[in-house]
Tab-separated table of N, CA, C and O in Angstrom:
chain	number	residue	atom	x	y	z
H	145	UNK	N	9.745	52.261	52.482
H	145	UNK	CA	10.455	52.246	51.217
H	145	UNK	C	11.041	50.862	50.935
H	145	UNK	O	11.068	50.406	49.792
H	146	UNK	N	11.602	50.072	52.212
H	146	UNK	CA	12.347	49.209	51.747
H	146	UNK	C	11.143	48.171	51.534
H	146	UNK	O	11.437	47.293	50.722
H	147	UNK	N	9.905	48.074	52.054
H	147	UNK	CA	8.938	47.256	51.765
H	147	UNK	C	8.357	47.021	50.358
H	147	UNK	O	8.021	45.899	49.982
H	148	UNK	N	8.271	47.931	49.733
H	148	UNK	CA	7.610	48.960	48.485
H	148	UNK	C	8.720	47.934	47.261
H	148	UNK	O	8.480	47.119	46.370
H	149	UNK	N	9.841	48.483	47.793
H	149	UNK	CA	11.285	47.521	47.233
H	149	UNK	C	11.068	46.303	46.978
H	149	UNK	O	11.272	45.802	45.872
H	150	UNK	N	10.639	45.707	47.952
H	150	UNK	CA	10.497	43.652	48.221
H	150	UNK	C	9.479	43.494	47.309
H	150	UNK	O	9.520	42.597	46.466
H	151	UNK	N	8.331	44.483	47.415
H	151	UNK	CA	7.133	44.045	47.302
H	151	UNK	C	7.416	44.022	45.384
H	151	UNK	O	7.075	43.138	44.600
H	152	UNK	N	8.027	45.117	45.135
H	152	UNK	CA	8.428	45.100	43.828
H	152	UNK	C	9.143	44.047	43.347
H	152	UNK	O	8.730	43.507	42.321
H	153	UNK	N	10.428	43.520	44.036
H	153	UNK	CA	11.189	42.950	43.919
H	153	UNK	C	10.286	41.071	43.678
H	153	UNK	O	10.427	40.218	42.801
H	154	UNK	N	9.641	41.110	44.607
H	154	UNK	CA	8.532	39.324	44.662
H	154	UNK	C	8.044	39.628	43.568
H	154	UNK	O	8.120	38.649	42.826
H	155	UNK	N	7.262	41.063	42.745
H	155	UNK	CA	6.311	40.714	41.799
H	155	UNK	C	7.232	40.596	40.534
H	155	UNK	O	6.907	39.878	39.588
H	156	UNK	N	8.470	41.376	40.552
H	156	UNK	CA	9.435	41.311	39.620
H	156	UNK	C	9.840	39.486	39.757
H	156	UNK	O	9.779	38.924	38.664
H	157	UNK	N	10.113	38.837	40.599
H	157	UNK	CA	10.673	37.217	40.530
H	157	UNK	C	8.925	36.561	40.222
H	157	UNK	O	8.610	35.700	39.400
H	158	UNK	N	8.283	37.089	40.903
H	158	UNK	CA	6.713	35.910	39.741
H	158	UNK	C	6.374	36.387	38.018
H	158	UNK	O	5.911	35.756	37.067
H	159	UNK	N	6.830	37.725	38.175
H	159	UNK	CA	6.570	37.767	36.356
H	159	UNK	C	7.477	37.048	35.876
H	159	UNK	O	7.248	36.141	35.077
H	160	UNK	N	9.069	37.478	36.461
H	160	UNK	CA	9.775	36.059	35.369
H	160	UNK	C	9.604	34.772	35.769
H	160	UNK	O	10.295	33.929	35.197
H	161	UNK	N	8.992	34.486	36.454
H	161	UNK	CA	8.849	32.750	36.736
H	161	UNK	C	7.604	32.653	35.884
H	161	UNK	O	7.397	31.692	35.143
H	162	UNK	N	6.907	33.522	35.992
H	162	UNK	CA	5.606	33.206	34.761
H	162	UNK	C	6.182	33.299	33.661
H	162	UNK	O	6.151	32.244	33.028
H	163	UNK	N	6.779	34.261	33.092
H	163	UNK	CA	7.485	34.031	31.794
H	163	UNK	C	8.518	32.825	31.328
H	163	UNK	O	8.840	32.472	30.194
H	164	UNK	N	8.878	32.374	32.501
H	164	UNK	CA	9.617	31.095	32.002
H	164	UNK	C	8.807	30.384	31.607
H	164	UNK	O	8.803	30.134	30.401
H	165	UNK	N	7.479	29.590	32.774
H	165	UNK	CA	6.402	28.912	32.666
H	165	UNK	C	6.229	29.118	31.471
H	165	UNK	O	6.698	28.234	30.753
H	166	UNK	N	5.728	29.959	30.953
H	166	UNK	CA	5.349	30.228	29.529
H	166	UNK	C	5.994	29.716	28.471
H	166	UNK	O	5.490	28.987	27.617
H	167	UNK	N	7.086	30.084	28.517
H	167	UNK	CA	8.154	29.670	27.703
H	167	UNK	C	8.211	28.294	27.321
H	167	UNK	O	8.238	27.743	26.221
H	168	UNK	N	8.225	27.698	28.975
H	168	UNK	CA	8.148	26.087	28.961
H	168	UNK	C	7.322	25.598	28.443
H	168	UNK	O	7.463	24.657	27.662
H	169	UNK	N	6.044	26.226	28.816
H	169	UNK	CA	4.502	25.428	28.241
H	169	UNK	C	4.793	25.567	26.385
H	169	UNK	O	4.708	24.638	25.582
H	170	UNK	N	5.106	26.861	26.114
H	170	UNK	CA	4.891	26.205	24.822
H	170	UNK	C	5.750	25.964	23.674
H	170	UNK	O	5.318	26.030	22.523
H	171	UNK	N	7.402	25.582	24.065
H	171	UNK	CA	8.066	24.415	24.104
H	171	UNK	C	7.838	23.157	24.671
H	171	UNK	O	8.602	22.298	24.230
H	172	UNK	N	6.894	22.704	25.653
H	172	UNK	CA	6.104	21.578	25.496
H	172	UNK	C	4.972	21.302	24.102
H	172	UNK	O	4.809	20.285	23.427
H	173	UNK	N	4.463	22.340	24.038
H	173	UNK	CA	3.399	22.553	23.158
H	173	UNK	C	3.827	21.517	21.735
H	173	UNK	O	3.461	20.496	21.152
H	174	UNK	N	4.988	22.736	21.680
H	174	UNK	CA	5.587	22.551	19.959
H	174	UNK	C	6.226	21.063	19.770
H	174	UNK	O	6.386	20.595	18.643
H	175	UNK	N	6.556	20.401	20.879
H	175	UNK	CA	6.902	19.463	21.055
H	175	UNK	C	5.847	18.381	20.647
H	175	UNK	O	5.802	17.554	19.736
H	176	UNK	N	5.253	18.619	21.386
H	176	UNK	CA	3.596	17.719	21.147
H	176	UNK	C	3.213	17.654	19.118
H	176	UNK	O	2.865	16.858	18.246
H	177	UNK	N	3.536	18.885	19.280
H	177	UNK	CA	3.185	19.414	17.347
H	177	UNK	C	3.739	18.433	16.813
H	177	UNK	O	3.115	17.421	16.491
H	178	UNK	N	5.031	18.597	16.637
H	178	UNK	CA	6.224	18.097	16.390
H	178	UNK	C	6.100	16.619	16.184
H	178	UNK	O	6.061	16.054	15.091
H	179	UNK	N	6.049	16.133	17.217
H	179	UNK	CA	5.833	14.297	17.617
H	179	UNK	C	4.471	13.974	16.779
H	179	UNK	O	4.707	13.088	15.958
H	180	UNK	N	2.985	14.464	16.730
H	180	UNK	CA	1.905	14.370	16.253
H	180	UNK	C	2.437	14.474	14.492
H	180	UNK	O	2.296	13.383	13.939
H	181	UNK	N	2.896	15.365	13.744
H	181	UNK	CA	2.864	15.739	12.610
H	181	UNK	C	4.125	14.621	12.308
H	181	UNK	O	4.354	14.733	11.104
H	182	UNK	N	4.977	13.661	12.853
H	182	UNK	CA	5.895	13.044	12.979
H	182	UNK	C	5.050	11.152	12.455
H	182	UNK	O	5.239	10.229	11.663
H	183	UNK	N	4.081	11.582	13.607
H	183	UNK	CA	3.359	10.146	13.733
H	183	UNK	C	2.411	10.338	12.025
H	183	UNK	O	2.182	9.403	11.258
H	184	UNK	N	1.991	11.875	11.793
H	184	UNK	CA	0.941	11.821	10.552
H	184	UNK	C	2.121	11.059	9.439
H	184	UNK	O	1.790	10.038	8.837
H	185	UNK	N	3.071	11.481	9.310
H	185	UNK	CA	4.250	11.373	8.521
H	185	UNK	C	4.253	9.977	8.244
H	185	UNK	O	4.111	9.525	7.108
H	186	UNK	N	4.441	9.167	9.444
H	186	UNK	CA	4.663	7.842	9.501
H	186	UNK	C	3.215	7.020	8.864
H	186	UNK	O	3.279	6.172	7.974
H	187	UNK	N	2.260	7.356	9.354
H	187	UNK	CA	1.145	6.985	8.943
H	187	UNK	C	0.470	6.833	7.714
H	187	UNK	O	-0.255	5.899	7.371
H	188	UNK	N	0.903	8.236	6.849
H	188	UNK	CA	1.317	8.486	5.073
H	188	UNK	C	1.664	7.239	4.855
H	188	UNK	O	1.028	6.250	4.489
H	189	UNK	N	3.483	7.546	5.311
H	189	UNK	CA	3.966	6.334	4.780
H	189	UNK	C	3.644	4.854	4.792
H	189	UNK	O	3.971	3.970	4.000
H	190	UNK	N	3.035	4.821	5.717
H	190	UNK	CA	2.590	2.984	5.386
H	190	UNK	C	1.088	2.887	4.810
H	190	UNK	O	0.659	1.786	4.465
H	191	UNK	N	0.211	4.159	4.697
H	191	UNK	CA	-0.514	4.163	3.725
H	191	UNK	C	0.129	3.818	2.246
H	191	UNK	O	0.008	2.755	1.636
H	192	UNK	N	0.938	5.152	1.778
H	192	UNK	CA	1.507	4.726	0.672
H	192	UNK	C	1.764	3.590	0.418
H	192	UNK	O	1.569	3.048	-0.670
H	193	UNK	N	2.393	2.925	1.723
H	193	UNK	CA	3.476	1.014	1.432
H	193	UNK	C	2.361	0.366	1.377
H	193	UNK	O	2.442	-0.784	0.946
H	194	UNK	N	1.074	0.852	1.763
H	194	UNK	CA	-0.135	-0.381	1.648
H	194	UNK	C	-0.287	-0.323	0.322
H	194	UNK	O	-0.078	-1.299	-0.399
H	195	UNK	N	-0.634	0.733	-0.077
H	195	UNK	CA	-1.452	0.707	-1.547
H	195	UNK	C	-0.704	0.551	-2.518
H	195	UNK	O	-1.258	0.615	-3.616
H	196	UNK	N	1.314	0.207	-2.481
H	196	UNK	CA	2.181	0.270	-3.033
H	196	UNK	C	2.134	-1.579	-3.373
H	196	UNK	O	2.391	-2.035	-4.487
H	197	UNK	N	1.744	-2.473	-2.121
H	197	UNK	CA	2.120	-2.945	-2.178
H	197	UNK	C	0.409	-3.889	-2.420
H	197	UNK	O	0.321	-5.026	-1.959
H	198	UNK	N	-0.178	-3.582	-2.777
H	198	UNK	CA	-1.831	-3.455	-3.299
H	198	UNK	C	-1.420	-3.637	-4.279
H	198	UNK	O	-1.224	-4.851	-4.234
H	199	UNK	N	-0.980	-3.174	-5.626
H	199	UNK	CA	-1.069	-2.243	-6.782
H	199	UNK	C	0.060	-3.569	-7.294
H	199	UNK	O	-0.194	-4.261	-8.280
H	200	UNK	N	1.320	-3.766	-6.439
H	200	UNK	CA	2.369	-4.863	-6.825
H	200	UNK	C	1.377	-6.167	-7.032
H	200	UNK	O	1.476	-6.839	-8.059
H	201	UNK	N	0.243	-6.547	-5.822
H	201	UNK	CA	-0.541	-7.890	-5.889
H	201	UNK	C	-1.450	-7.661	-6.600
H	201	UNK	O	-2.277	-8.546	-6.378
H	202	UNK	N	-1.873	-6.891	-7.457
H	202	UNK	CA	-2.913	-6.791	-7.924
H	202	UNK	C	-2.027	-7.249	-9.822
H	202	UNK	O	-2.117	-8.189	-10.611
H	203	UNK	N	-1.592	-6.506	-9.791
H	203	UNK	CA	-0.228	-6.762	-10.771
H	203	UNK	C	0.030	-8.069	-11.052
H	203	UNK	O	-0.197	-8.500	-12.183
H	204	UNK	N	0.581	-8.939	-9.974
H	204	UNK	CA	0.760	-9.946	-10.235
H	204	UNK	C	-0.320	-10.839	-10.570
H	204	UNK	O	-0.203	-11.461	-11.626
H	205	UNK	N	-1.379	-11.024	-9.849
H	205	UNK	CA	-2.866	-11.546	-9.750
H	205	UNK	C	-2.706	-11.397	-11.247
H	205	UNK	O	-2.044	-12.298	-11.760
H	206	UNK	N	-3.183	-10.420	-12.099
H	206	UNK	CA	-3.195	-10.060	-13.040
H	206	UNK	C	-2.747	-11.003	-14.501
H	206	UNK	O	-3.286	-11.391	-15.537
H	207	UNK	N	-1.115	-11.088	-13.676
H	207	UNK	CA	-0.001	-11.691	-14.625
H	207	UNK	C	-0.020	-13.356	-14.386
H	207	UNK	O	0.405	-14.226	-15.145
H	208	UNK	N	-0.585	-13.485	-13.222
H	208	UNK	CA	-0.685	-15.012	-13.034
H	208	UNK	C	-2.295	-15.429	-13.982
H	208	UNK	O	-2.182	-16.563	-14.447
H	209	UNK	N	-3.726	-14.759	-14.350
H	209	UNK	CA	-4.459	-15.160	-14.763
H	209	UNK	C	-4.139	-14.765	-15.991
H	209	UNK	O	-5.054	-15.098	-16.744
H	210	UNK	N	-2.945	-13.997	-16.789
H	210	UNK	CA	-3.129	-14.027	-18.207
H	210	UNK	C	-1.699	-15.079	-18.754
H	210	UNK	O	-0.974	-14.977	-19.744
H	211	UNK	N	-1.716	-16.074	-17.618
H	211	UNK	CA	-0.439	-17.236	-17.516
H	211	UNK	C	-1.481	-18.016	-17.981
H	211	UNK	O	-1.403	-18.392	-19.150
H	212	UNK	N	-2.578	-18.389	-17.228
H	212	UNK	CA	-3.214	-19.442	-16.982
H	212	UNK	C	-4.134	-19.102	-18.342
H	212	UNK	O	-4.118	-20.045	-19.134
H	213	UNK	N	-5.023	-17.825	-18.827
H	213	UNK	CA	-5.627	-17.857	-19.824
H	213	UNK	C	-5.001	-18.467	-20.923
H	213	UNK	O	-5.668	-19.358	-21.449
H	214	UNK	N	-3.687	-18.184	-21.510
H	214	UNK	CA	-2.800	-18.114	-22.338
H	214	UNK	C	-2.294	-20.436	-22.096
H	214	UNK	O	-2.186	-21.380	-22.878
H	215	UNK	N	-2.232	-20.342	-21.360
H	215	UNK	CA	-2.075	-22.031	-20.836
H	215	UNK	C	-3.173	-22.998	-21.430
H	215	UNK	O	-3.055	-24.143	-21.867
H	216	UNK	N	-4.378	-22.103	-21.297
H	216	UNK	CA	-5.816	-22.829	-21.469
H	216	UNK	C	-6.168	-22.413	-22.570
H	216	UNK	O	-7.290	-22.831	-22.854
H	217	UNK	N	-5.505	-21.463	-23.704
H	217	UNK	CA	-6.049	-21.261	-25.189
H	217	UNK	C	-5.336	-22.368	-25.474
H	217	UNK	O	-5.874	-23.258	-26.132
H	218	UNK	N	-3.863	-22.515	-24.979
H	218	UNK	CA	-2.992	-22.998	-25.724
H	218	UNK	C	-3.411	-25.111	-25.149
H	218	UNK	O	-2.732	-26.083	-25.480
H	219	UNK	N	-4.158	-25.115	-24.639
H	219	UNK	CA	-4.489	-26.823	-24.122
H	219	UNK	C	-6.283	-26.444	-25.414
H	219	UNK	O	-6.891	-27.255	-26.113
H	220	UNK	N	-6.445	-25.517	-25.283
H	220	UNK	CA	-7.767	-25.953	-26.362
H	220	UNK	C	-7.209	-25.964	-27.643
H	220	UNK	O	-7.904	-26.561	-28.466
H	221	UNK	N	-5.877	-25.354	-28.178
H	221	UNK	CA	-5.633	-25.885	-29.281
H	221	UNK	C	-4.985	-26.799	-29.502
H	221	UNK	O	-4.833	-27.168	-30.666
H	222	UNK	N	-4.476	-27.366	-28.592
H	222	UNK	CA	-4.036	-28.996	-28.945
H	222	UNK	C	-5.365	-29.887	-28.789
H	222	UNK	O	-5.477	-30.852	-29.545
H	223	UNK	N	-6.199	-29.668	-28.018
H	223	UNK	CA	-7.335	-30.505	-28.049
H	223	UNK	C	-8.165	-30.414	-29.315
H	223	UNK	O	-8.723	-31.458	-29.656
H	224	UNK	N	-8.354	-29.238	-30.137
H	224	UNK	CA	-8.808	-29.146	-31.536
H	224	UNK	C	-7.864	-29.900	-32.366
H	224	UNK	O	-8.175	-30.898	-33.016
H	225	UNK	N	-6.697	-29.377	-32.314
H	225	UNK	CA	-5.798	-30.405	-33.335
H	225	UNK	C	-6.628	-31.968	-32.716
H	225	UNK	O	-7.648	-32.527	-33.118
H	226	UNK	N	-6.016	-32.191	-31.997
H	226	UNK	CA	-5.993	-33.969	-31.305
H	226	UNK	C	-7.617	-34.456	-32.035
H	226	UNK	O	-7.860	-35.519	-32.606
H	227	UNK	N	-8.497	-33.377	-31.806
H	227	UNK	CA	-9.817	-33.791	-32.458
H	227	UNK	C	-9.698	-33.638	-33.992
H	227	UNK	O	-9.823	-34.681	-34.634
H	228	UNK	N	-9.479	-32.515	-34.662
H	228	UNK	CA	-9.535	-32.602	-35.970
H	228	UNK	C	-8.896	-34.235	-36.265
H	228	UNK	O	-9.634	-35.119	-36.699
H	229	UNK	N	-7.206	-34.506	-35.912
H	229	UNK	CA	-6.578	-35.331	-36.380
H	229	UNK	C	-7.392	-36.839	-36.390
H	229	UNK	O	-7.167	-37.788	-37.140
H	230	UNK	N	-8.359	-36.742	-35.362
H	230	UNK	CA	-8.867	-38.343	-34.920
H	230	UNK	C	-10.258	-37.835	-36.131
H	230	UNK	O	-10.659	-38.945	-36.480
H	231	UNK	N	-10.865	-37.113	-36.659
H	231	UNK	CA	-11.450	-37.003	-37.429
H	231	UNK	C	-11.460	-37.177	-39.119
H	231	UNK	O	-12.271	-37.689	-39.891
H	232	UNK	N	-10.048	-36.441	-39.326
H	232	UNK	CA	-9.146	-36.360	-40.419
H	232	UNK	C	-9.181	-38.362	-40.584
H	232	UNK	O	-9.806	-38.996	-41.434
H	233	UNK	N	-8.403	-38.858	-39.601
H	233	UNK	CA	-8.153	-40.128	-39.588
H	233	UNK	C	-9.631	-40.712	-39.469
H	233	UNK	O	-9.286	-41.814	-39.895
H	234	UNK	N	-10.887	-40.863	-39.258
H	234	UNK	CA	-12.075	-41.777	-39.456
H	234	UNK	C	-12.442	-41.460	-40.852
H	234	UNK	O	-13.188	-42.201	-41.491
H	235	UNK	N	-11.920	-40.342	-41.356
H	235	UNK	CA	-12.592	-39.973	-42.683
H	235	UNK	C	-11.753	-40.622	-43.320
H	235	UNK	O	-12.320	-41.213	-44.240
H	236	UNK	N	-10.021	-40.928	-43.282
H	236	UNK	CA	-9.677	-41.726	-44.293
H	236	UNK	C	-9.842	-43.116	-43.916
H	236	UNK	O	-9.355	-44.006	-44.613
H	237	UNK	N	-10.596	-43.397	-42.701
H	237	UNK	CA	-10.523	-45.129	-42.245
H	237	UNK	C	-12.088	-45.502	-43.002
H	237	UNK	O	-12.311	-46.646	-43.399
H	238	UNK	N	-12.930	-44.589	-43.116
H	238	UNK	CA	-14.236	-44.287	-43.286
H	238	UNK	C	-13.943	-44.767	-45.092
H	238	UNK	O	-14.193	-45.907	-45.485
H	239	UNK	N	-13.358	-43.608	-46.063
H	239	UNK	CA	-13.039	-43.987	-47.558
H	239	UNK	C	-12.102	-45.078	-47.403
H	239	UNK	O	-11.918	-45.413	-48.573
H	240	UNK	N	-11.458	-45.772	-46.744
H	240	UNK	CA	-10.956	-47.107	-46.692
H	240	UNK	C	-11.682	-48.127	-46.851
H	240	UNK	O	-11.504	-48.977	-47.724
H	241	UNK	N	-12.817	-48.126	-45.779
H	241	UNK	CA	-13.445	-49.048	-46.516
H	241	UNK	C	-14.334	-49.431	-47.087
H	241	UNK	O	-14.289	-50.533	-47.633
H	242	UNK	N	-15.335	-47.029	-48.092
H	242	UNK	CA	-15.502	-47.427	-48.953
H	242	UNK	C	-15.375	-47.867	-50.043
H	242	UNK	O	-16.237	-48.173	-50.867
H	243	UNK	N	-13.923	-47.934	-50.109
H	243	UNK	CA	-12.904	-48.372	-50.842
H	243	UNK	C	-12.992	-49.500	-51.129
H	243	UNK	O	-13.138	-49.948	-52.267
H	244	UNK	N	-12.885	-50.304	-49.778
H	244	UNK	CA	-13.138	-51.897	-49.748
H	244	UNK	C	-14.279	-52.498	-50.342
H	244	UNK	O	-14.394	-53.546	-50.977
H	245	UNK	N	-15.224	-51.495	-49.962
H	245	UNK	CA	-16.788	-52.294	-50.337
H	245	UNK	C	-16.897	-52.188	-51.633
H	245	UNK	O	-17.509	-53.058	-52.253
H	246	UNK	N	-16.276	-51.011	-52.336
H	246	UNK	CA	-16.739	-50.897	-53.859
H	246	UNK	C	-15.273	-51.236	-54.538
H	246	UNK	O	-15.151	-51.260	-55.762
């Protein structure tokens, strides 16, 4: 009887040591979850900060070539003036001196 007892008693202390085990393993488990879905999190985020910060240089790129377009209409219309004016001026240097001749 008193054997029967022990023998009960050892299988009664390995089921709860397995049930702790258990317990433990998967509070390790969730842990693992946890940390992984932590790192996806982080990973989002500097996706997002990439393409955030993509979207800012692309932006600017943008704003710097409609600087420079806007720079270079504005140098071809002083170069049209500067030409008309030197034209304007041979045409009256031009009737100057058909002026002179006749």
């Amino acid at each position: 009887m008193i054997t029967v007892t022990v023998v009960l008693v050892v299988i009664t202390v390995i089921v709860i040591l397995a049930v702790i085990t258990g317990i433990v393993n998967l509070l390790v488990i969730a842990e693992i979850v946890v940390q992984a879905m932590i790192a996806v999190v982080v990973v989002l985020v500097v996706i997002v900060e990439i393409v955030v910060l993509a979207v800012i240089t692309v932006i600017v790129v943008l704003a710097v070539i409609t600087v420079i377009v806007v720079l270079a209409v504005i140098v071809e219309l002083v170069v049209l003036a500067v030409i008309t004016e030197i034209v304007v001026l041979a045409a009256i240097a031009g009737l100057a001196v058909l002026a002179a001749i006749v």
